[in-house]
Structures are given as structure tokens and as C-alpha cells.
Amino acid sequence: MLIISIILFLIAAGFGLVVLTSILQNKPTPKCFVYTHGGVAAIALLMVIYYVFEHPDHAPIASLVLFLIAAAGGFTLFFIDFKGKKIPKWLALVHPVIAVCGVLALAVFILGQV
């Protein structure tokens, strides 16, 4: 389950990279990519949350916290974009850095179980 969530996070990252490129080039964000990025990342996050609730004694808490922080940043970015305001580039860059740290923490957790 956690490996599938990593795969989904990586797919979401691909869509997010397209969105980030648009933001950094001061172009409108491609809404199809925005919605797909958020949807796929949300499914992956729900899988991690489910795993944490099913394994409370041995769970990837660090990665969950990082993913929740990244999700909060993602919601913030989404609503700024939805209102038609300019997205701060620093926030658009911090969001994926935190998410990547979450993926790395989850990978370390999985490898520690092998």
C-alpha cells in the first residue's frame, strides 16, 4: 500500500512540475494539470493516513506530517490561483520541497521494514 502511495505521489509530482513551470514563467496554470495533481496527491495521502490508522504502533508519522504540511500549502496555492491572484513563487517552490521530503521519509520508512 505504501509503495503504491509513493508511485501516486511521483505521478502527482509530474503533474505538479508542469504547474510549477507555468507559475515560474508567469503563465496561467493549466487547470487540468492542477486538478489531476491535487486529486492524485489526495488519494496517495489518504492511503498513507489509512496505513497510519491501521498500524498505529508502527507508522510513518514523519512522512505523514510532511505530507499534511505540503497539502496545506497545496490548498493555499489552489485557492490563491482560484481567486485569480498571483501565486507567490516562494510558496510554489516550498510546497514541492516539503512534499519531496515526505516521499523520501516514506521511502526510508519502507526500506527500514525490509
mmCIF file of N, CA and C in Angstrom:
data_model
loop_
_atom_site.group_PDB
_atom_site.id
_atom_site.type_symbol
_atom_site.label_atom_id
_atom_site.label_comp_id
_atom_site.label_asym_id
_atom_site.label_seq_id
_atom_site.Cartn_x
_atom_site.Cartn_y
_atom_site.Cartn_z
ATOM 1 N N MET A 1 0.821 -1.199 0.000
ATOM 2 C CA MET A 1 0.000 0.000 0.000
ATOM 3 C C MET A 1 0.865 1.261 0.000
ATOM 4 N N LEU A 2 1.907 1.273 0.818
ATOM 5 C CA LEU A 2 2.763 2.452 0.887
ATOM 6 C C LEU A 2 3.576 2.633 -0.393
ATOM 7 N N ILE A 3 3.944 1.540 -1.023
ATOM 8 C CA ILE A 3 4.672 1.652 -2.290
ATOM 9 C C ILE A 3 3.763 2.258 -3.358
ATOM 10 N N ILE A 4 2.505 1.839 -3.357
ATOM 11 C CA ILE A 4 1.545 2.419 -4.306
ATOM 12 C C ILE A 4 1.376 3.910 -4.034
ATOM 13 N N SER A 5 1.353 4.279 -2.765
ATOM 14 C CA SER A 5 1.212 5.708 -2.454
ATOM 15 C C SER A 5 2.432 6.498 -2.933
ATOM 16 N N ILE A 6 3.622 5.916 -2.824
ATOM 17 C CA ILE A 6 4.813 6.602 -3.359
ATOM 18 C C ILE A 6 4.695 6.768 -4.871
ATOM 19 N N ILE A 7 4.251 5.719 -5.552
ATOM 20 C CA ILE A 7 4.071 5.805 -7.010
ATOM 21 C C ILE A 7 3.074 6.910 -7.360
ATOM 22 N N LEU A 8 1.974 6.972 -6.606
ATOM 23 C CA LEU A 8 0.976 8.018 -6.858
ATOM 24 C C LEU A 8 1.533 9.410 -6.576
ATOM 25 N N PHE A 9 2.316 9.536 -5.496
ATOM 26 C CA PHE A 9 2.938 10.831 -5.217
ATOM 27 C C PHE A 9 3.882 11.237 -6.341
ATOM 28 N N LEU A 10 4.600 10.283 -6.910
ATOM 29 C CA LEU A 10 5.509 10.599 -8.016
ATOM 30 C C LEU A 10 4.744 11.003 -9.271
ATOM 31 N N ILE A 11 3.618 10.345 -9.513
ATOM 32 C CA ILE A 11 2.762 10.748 -10.640
ATOM 33 C C ILE A 11 2.237 12.165 -10.409
ATOM 34 N N ALA A 12 1.785 12.422 -9.178
ATOM 35 C CA ALA A 12 1.305 13.768 -8.833
ATOM 36 C C ALA A 12 2.419 14.797 -9.018
ATOM 37 N N ALA A 13 3.638 14.410 -8.685
ATOM 38 C CA ALA A 13 4.772 15.324 -8.832
ATOM 39 C C ALA A 13 4.989 15.687 -10.298
ATOM 40 N N GLY A 14 4.794 14.747 -11.184
ATOM 41 C CA GLY A 14 4.931 15.039 -12.617
ATOM 42 C C GLY A 14 3.939 16.096 -13.069
ATOM 43 N N PHE A 15 2.688 15.958 -12.644
ATOM 44 C CA PHE A 15 1.680 16.965 -12.972
ATOM 45 C C PHE A 15 2.018 18.299 -12.293
ATOM 46 N N GLY A 16 2.491 18.208 -11.056
ATOM 47 C CA GLY A 16 2.843 19.414 -10.320
ATOM 48 C C GLY A 16 4.003 20.168 -10.953
ATOM 49 N N LEU A 17 4.919 19.431 -11.552
ATOM 50 C CA LEU A 17 6.053 20.074 -12.223
ATOM 51 C C LEU A 17 5.592 20.947 -13.387
ATOM 52 N N VAL A 18 4.584 20.476 -14.111
ATOM 53 C CA VAL A 18 4.025 21.269 -15.206
ATOM 54 C C VAL A 18 3.392 22.552 -14.649
ATOM 55 N N VAL A 19 2.659 22.407 -13.539
ATOM 56 C CA VAL A 19 2.023 23.570 -12.911
ATOM 57 C C VAL A 19 3.086 24.545 -12.408
ATOM 58 N N LEU A 20 4.117 24.011 -11.740
ATOM 59 C CA LEU A 20 5.191 24.859 -11.214
ATOM 60 C C LEU A 20 5.889 25.627 -12.336
ATOM 61 N N THR A 21 6.129 24.969 -13.441
ATOM 62 C CA THR A 21 6.767 25.633 -14.579
ATOM 63 C C THR A 21 5.929 26.812 -15.064
ATOM 64 N N SER A 22 4.622 26.615 -15.114
ATOM 65 C CA SER A 22 3.735 27.717 -15.526
ATOM 66 C C SER A 22 3.811 28.881 -14.548
ATOM 67 N N ILE A 23 3.824 28.571 -13.258
ATOM 68 C CA ILE A 23 3.888 29.626 -12.242
ATOM 69 C C ILE A 23 5.193 30.398 -12.357
ATOM 70 N N LEU A 24 6.303 29.686 -12.495
ATOM 71 C CA LEU A 24 7.605 30.352 -12.573
ATOM 72 C C LEU A 24 7.772 31.180 -13.846
ATOM 73 N N GLN A 25 7.023 30.827 -14.894
ATOM 74 C CA GLN A 25 7.072 31.584 -16.154
ATOM 75 C C GLN A 25 5.983 32.655 -16.230
ATOM 76 N N ASN A 26 5.289 32.861 -15.102
ATOM 77 C CA ASN A 26 4.203 33.853 -15.037
ATOM 78 C C ASN A 26 3.108 33.593 -16.069
ATOM 79 N N LYS A 27 2.836 32.329 -16.323
ATOM 80 C CA LYS A 27 1.764 31.936 -17.239
ATOM 81 C C LYS A 27 0.598 31.397 -16.419
ATOM 82 N N PRO A 28 -0.599 31.372 -16.996
ATOM 83 C CA PRO A 28 -1.734 30.778 -16.280
ATOM 84 C C PRO A 28 -1.495 29.288 -16.038
ATOM 85 N N THR A 29 -1.946 28.817 -14.888
ATOM 86 C CA THR A 29 -1.768 27.392 -14.587
ATOM 87 C C THR A 29 -2.742 26.564 -15.410
ATOM 88 N N PRO A 30 -2.273 25.452 -15.962
ATOM 89 C CA PRO A 30 -3.175 24.577 -16.720
ATOM 90 C C PRO A 30 -4.099 23.833 -15.743
ATOM 91 N N LYS A 31 -5.367 24.200 -15.749
ATOM 92 C CA LYS A 31 -6.303 23.697 -14.734
ATOM 93 C C LYS A 31 -6.420 22.179 -14.737
ATOM 94 N N CYS A 32 -6.359 21.551 -15.891
ATOM 95 C CA CYS A 32 -6.432 20.090 -15.943
ATOM 96 C C CYS A 32 -5.293 19.472 -15.134
ATOM 97 N N PHE A 33 -4.110 20.050 -15.245
ATOM 98 C CA PHE A 33 -2.956 19.551 -14.501
ATOM 99 C C PHE A 33 -3.090 19.865 -13.013
ATOM 100 N N VAL A 34 -3.628 21.040 -12.704
ATOM 101 C CA VAL A 34 -3.830 21.420 -11.301
ATOM 102 C C VAL A 34 -4.760 20.424 -10.621
ATOM 103 N N TYR A 35 -5.907 20.153 -11.259
ATOM 104 C CA TYR A 35 -6.896 19.252 -10.652
ATOM 105 C C TYR A 35 -6.375 17.818 -10.567
ATOM 106 N N THR A 36 -5.693 17.364 -11.599
ATOM 107 C CA THR A 36 -5.158 15.999 -11.585
ATOM 108 C C THR A 36 -4.074 15.862 -10.514
ATOM 109 N N HIS A 37 -3.205 16.863 -10.428
ATOM 110 C CA HIS A 37 -2.159 16.855 -9.403
ATOM 111 C C HIS A 37 -2.769 16.733 -8.010
ATOM 112 N N GLY A 38 -3.741 17.580 -7.730
ATOM 113 C CA GLY A 38 -4.368 17.570 -6.409
ATOM 114 C C GLY A 38 -5.118 16.277 -6.126
ATOM 115 N N GLY A 39 -5.828 15.775 -7.109
ATOM 116 C CA GLY A 39 -6.593 14.540 -6.919
ATOM 117 C C GLY A 39 -5.716 13.329 -6.672
ATOM 118 N N VAL A 40 -4.683 13.184 -7.475
ATOM 119 C CA VAL A 40 -3.780 12.037 -7.309
ATOM 120 C C VAL A 40 -3.030 12.131 -5.978
ATOM 121 N N ALA A 41 -2.562 13.330 -5.643
ATOM 122 C CA ALA A 41 -1.861 13.514 -4.367
ATOM 123 C C ALA A 41 -2.799 13.243 -3.184
ATOM 124 N N ALA A 42 -4.055 13.646 -3.303
ATOM 125 C CA ALA A 42 -5.024 13.405 -2.226
ATOM 126 C C ALA A 42 -5.263 11.914 -2.025
ATOM 127 N N ILE A 43 -5.369 11.167 -3.108
ATOM 128 C CA ILE A 43 -5.554 9.714 -2.993
ATOM 129 C C ILE A 43 -4.345 9.086 -2.310
ATOM 130 N N ALA A 44 -3.154 9.504 -2.706
ATOM 131 C CA ALA A 44 -1.934 8.975 -2.088
ATOM 132 C C ALA A 44 -1.882 9.319 -0.600
ATOM 133 N N LEU A 45 -2.254 10.549 -0.266
ATOM 134 C CA LEU A 45 -2.264 10.969 1.142
ATOM 135 C C LEU A 45 -3.275 10.166 1.938
ATOM 136 N N LEU A 46 -4.449 9.924 1.378
ATOM 137 C CA LEU A 46 -5.456 9.123 2.078
ATOM 138 C C LEU A 46 -4.958 7.696 2.322
ATOM 139 N N MET A 47 -4.181 7.162 1.394
ATOM 140 C CA MET A 47 -3.613 5.829 1.589
ATOM 141 C C MET A 47 -2.630 5.822 2.759
ATOM 142 N N VAL A 48 -1.823 6.860 2.868
ATOM 143 C CA VAL A 48 -0.879 6.956 3.987
ATOM 144 C C VAL A 48 -1.639 7.111 5.303
ATOM 145 N N ILE A 49 -2.662 7.952 5.307
ATOM 146 C CA ILE A 49 -3.474 8.139 6.519
ATOM 147 C C ILE A 49 -4.117 6.819 6.934
ATOM 148 N N TYR A 50 -4.660 6.088 5.977
ATOM 149 C CA TYR A 50 -5.268 4.788 6.269
ATOM 150 C C TYR A 50 -4.237 3.842 6.890
ATOM 151 N N TYR A 51 -3.047 3.812 6.312
ATOM 152 C CA TYR A 51 -1.989 2.945 6.842
ATOM 153 C C TYR A 51 -1.654 3.325 8.286
ATOM 154 N N VAL A 52 -1.574 4.615 8.565
ATOM 155 C CA VAL A 52 -1.239 5.078 9.919
ATOM 156 C C VAL A 52 -2.309 4.624 10.910
ATOM 157 N N PHE A 53 -3.572 4.730 10.518
ATOM 158 C CA PHE A 53 -4.637 4.303 11.423
ATOM 159 C C PHE A 53 -4.674 2.791 11.606
ATOM 160 N N GLU A 54 -4.273 2.053 10.583
ATOM 161 C CA GLU A 54 -4.255 0.593 10.673
ATOM 162 C C GLU A 54 -3.034 0.060 11.420
ATOM 163 N N HIS A 55 -1.968 0.843 11.491
ATOM 164 C CA HIS A 55 -0.724 0.427 12.147
ATOM 165 C C HIS A 55 -0.239 1.520 13.105
ATOM 166 N N PRO A 56 -1.022 1.830 14.127
ATOM 167 C CA PRO A 56 -0.649 2.960 14.994
ATOM 168 C C PRO A 56 0.635 2.747 15.785
ATOM 169 N N ASP A 57 1.000 1.498 16.025
ATOM 170 C CA ASP A 57 2.217 1.227 16.788
ATOM 171 C C ASP A 57 3.480 1.342 15.945
ATOM 172 N N HIS A 58 3.332 1.238 14.637
ATOM 173 C CA HIS A 58 4.490 1.313 13.739
ATOM 174 C C HIS A 58 4.048 2.031 12.461
ATOM 175 N N ALA A 59 4.080 3.354 12.501
ATOM 176 C CA ALA A 59 3.549 4.126 11.381
ATOM 177 C C ALA A 59 4.539 5.210 10.940
ATOM 178 N N PRO A 60 4.450 5.595 9.672
ATOM 179 C CA PRO A 60 5.336 6.643 9.139
ATOM 180 C C PRO A 60 4.850 8.050 9.505
ATOM 181 N N ILE A 61 4.957 8.379 10.769
ATOM 182 C CA ILE A 61 4.421 9.649 11.267
ATOM 183 C C ILE A 61 5.158 10.848 10.658
ATOM 184 N N ALA A 62 6.472 10.769 10.540
ATOM 185 C CA ALA A 62 7.241 11.904 9.992
ATOM 186 C C ALA A 62 6.790 12.225 8.569
ATOM 187 N N SER A 63 6.646 11.198 7.750
ATOM 188 C CA SER A 63 6.213 11.452 6.372
ATOM 189 C C SER A 63 4.775 11.959 6.349
ATOM 190 N N LEU A 64 3.923 11.443 7.219
ATOM 191 C CA LEU A 64 2.537 11.920 7.265
ATOM 192 C C LEU A 64 2.492 13.412 7.606
ATOM 193 N N VAL A 65 3.270 13.821 8.591
ATOM 194 C CA VAL A 65 3.298 15.236 8.977
ATOM 195 C C VAL A 65 3.778 16.097 7.806
ATOM 196 N N LEU A 66 4.831 15.659 7.132
ATOM 197 C CA LEU A 66 5.340 16.408 5.979
ATOM 198 C C LEU A 66 4.292 16.488 4.867
ATOM 199 N N PHE A 67 3.602 15.388 4.610
ATOM 200 C CA PHE A 67 2.561 15.392 3.580
ATOM 201 C C PHE A 67 1.404 16.310 3.955
ATOM 202 N N LEU A 68 1.038 16.338 5.225
ATOM 203 C CA LEU A 68 -0.051 17.223 5.658
ATOM 204 C C LEU A 68 0.347 18.695 5.517
ATOM 205 N N ILE A 69 1.598 19.000 5.828
ATOM 206 C CA ILE A 69 2.084 20.382 5.647
ATOM 207 C C ILE A 69 2.086 20.737 4.156
ATOM 208 N N ALA A 70 2.562 19.801 3.326
ATOM 209 C CA ALA A 70 2.574 20.042 1.876
ATOM 210 C C ALA A 70 1.146 20.203 1.355
ATOM 211 N N ALA A 71 0.223 19.402 1.874
ATOM 212 C CA ALA A 71 -1.174 19.508 1.436
ATOM 213 C C ALA A 71 -1.764 20.866 1.821
ATOM 214 N N ALA A 72 -1.438 21.342 3.012
ATOM 215 C CA ALA A 72 -1.917 22.666 3.423
ATOM 216 C C ALA A 72 -1.371 23.741 2.481
ATOM 217 N N GLY A 73 -0.108 23.606 2.119
ATOM 218 C CA GLY A 73 0.472 24.537 1.150
ATOM 219 C C GLY A 73 -0.191 24.418 -0.208
ATOM 220 N N GLY A 74 -0.503 23.195 -0.596
ATOM 221 C CA GLY A 74 -1.182 22.973 -1.877
ATOM 222 C C GLY A 74 -2.569 23.590 -1.906
ATOM 223 N N PHE A 75 -3.308 23.433 -0.808
ATOM 224 C CA PHE A 75 -4.623 24.071 -0.729
ATOM 225 C C PHE A 75 -4.492 25.594 -0.821
ATOM 226 N N THR A 76 -3.494 26.125 -0.148
ATOM 227 C CA THR A 76 -3.261 27.571 -0.190
ATOM 228 C C THR A 76 -2.976 28.024 -1.622
ATOM 229 N N LEU A 77 -2.100 27.296 -2.301
ATOM 230 C CA LEU A 77 -1.783 27.628 -3.689
ATOM 231 C C LEU A 77 -3.029 27.543 -4.570
ATOM 232 N N PHE A 78 -3.819 26.496 -4.359
ATOM 233 C CA PHE A 78 -5.025 26.302 -5.155
ATOM 234 C C PHE A 78 -5.992 27.465 -4.982
ATOM 235 N N PHE A 79 -6.220 27.876 -3.744
ATOM 236 C CA PHE A 79 -7.185 28.944 -3.510
ATOM 237 C C PHE A 79 -6.682 30.304 -3.976
ATOM 238 N N ILE A 80 -5.381 30.525 -3.881
ATOM 239 C CA ILE A 80 -4.822 31.766 -4.438
ATOM 240 C C ILE A 80 -5.060 31.783 -5.950
ATOM 241 N N ASP A 81 -4.787 30.663 -6.601
ATOM 242 C CA ASP A 81 -4.971 30.549 -8.044
ATOM 243 C C ASP A 81 -6.453 30.657 -8.402
ATOM 244 N N PHE A 82 -7.297 30.012 -7.627
ATOM 245 C CA PHE A 82 -8.743 30.020 -7.874
ATOM 246 C C PHE A 82 -9.314 31.431 -7.823
ATOM 247 N N LYS A 83 -8.775 32.254 -6.936
ATOM 248 C CA LYS A 83 -9.230 33.646 -6.814
ATOM 249 C C LYS A 83 -8.639 34.550 -7.894
ATOM 250 N N GLY A 84 -7.763 33.986 -8.720
ATOM 251 C CA GLY A 84 -7.178 34.754 -9.804
ATOM 252 C C GLY A 84 -6.037 35.653 -9.380
ATOM 253 N N LYS A 85 -5.524 35.425 -8.189
ATOM 254 C CA LYS A 85 -4.410 36.240 -7.711
ATOM 255 C C LYS A 85 -3.087 35.613 -8.139
ATOM 256 N N LYS A 86 -2.045 36.412 -8.073
ATOM 257 C CA LYS A 86 -0.712 35.923 -8.439
ATOM 258 C C LYS A 86 -0.177 35.027 -7.319
ATOM 259 N N ILE A 87 0.300 33.858 -7.695
ATOM 260 C CA ILE A 87 0.841 32.898 -6.727
ATOM 261 C C ILE A 87 2.265 33.306 -6.373
ATOM 262 N N PRO A 88 2.564 33.418 -5.071
ATOM 263 C CA PRO A 88 3.947 33.720 -4.679
ATOM 264 C C PRO A 88 4.885 32.595 -5.115
ATOM 265 N N LYS A 89 5.931 32.959 -5.824
ATOM 266 C CA LYS A 89 6.850 31.937 -6.341
ATOM 267 C C LYS A 89 7.541 31.182 -5.209
ATOM 268 N N TRP A 90 7.827 31.861 -4.092
ATOM 269 C CA TRP A 90 8.493 31.174 -2.987
ATOM 270 C C TRP A 90 7.604 30.056 -2.448
ATOM 271 N N LEU A 91 6.295 30.301 -2.381
ATOM 272 C CA LEU A 91 5.382 29.275 -1.883
ATOM 273 C C LEU A 91 5.258 28.132 -2.885
ATOM 274 N N ALA A 92 5.264 28.485 -4.171
ATOM 275 C CA ALA A 92 5.202 27.462 -5.212
ATOM 276 C C ALA A 92 6.453 26.586 -5.212
ATOM 277 N N LEU A 93 7.559 27.096 -4.694
ATOM 278 C CA LEU A 93 8.797 26.314 -4.611
ATOM 279 C C LEU A 93 8.902 25.536 -3.297
ATOM 280 N N VAL A 94 8.397 26.108 -2.220
ATOM 281 C CA VAL A 94 8.474 25.433 -0.921
ATOM 282 C C VAL A 94 7.556 24.209 -0.883
ATOM 283 N N HIS A 95 6.375 24.327 -1.488
ATOM 284 C CA HIS A 95 5.407 23.220 -1.496
ATOM 285 C C HIS A 95 6.017 21.905 -2.006
ATOM 286 N N PRO A 96 6.653 21.877 -3.183
ATOM 287 C CA PRO A 96 7.210 20.604 -3.644
ATOM 288 C C PRO A 96 8.419 20.136 -2.832
ATOM 289 N N VAL A 97 9.173 21.061 -2.272
ATOM 290 C CA VAL A 97 10.327 20.654 -1.449
ATOM 291 C C VAL A 97 9.833 19.861 -0.231
ATOM 292 N N ILE A 98 8.789 20.356 0.409
ATOM 293 C CA ILE A 98 8.240 19.650 1.573
ATOM 294 C C ILE A 98 7.652 18.312 1.143
ATOM 295 N N ALA A 99 6.955 18.293 0.006
ATOM 296 C CA ALA A 99 6.374 17.042 -0.479
ATOM 297 C C ALA A 99 7.452 16.007 -0.804
ATOM 298 N N VAL A 100 8.530 16.446 -1.441
ATOM 299 C CA VAL A 100 9.631 15.520 -1.755
ATOM 300 C C VAL A 100 10.256 14.974 -0.465
ATOM 301 N N CYS A 101 10.393 15.825 0.542
ATOM 302 C CA CYS A 101 10.898 15.350 1.835
ATOM 303 C C CYS A 101 9.970 14.291 2.419
ATOM 304 N N GLY A 102 8.660 14.478 2.225
ATOM 305 C CA GLY A 102 7.693 13.480 2.681
ATOM 306 C C GLY A 102 7.855 12.160 1.951
ATOM 307 N N VAL A 103 8.059 12.222 0.643
ATOM 308 C CA VAL A 103 8.268 10.992 -0.149
ATOM 309 C C VAL A 103 9.549 10.295 0.300
ATOM 310 N N LEU A 104 10.611 11.067 0.506
ATOM 311 C CA LEU A 104 11.878 10.469 0.952
ATOM 312 C C LEU A 104 11.725 9.841 2.338
ATOM 313 N N ALA A 105 11.031 10.525 3.234
ATOM 314 C CA ALA A 105 10.806 9.970 4.573
ATOM 315 C C ALA A 105 9.992 8.681 4.490
ATOM 316 N N LEU A 106 9.007 8.653 3.601
ATOM 317 C CA LEU A 106 8.200 7.435 3.433
ATOM 318 C C LEU A 106 9.042 6.306 2.843
ATOM 319 N N ALA A 107 9.907 6.622 1.892
ATOM 320 C CA ALA A 107 10.790 5.601 1.313
ATOM 321 C C ALA A 107 11.741 5.048 2.364
ATOM 322 N N VAL A 108 12.282 5.907 3.210
ATOM 323 C CA VAL A 108 13.171 5.449 4.279
ATOM 324 C C VAL A 108 12.401 4.549 5.241
ATOM 325 N N PHE A 109 11.166 4.922 5.554
ATOM 326 C CA PHE A 109 10.330 4.099 6.426
ATOM 327 C C PHE A 109 10.116 2.710 5.821
ATOM 328 N N ILE A 110 9.787 2.669 4.537
ATOM 329 C CA ILE A 110 9.540 1.391 3.863
ATOM 330 C C ILE A 110 10.813 0.555 3.838
ATOM 331 N N LEU A 111 11.931 1.165 3.511
ATOM 332 C CA LEU A 111 13.195 0.428 3.445
ATOM 333 C C LEU A 111 13.623 -0.070 4.822
ATOM 334 N N GLY A 112 13.236 0.639 5.862
ATOM 335 C CA GLY A 112 13.554 0.208 7.218
ATOM 336 C C GLY A 112 12.780 -1.019 7.650
ATOM 337 N N GLN A 113 11.711 -1.338 6.941
ATOM 338 C CA GLN A 113 10.903 -2.513 7.272
ATOM 339 C C GLN A 113 11.390 -3.767 6.570
ATOM 340 N N VAL A 114 12.256 -3.609 5.589
ATOM 341 C CA VAL A 114 12.705 -4.758 4.793
ATOM 342 C C VAL A 114 13.706 -5.581 5.560
#
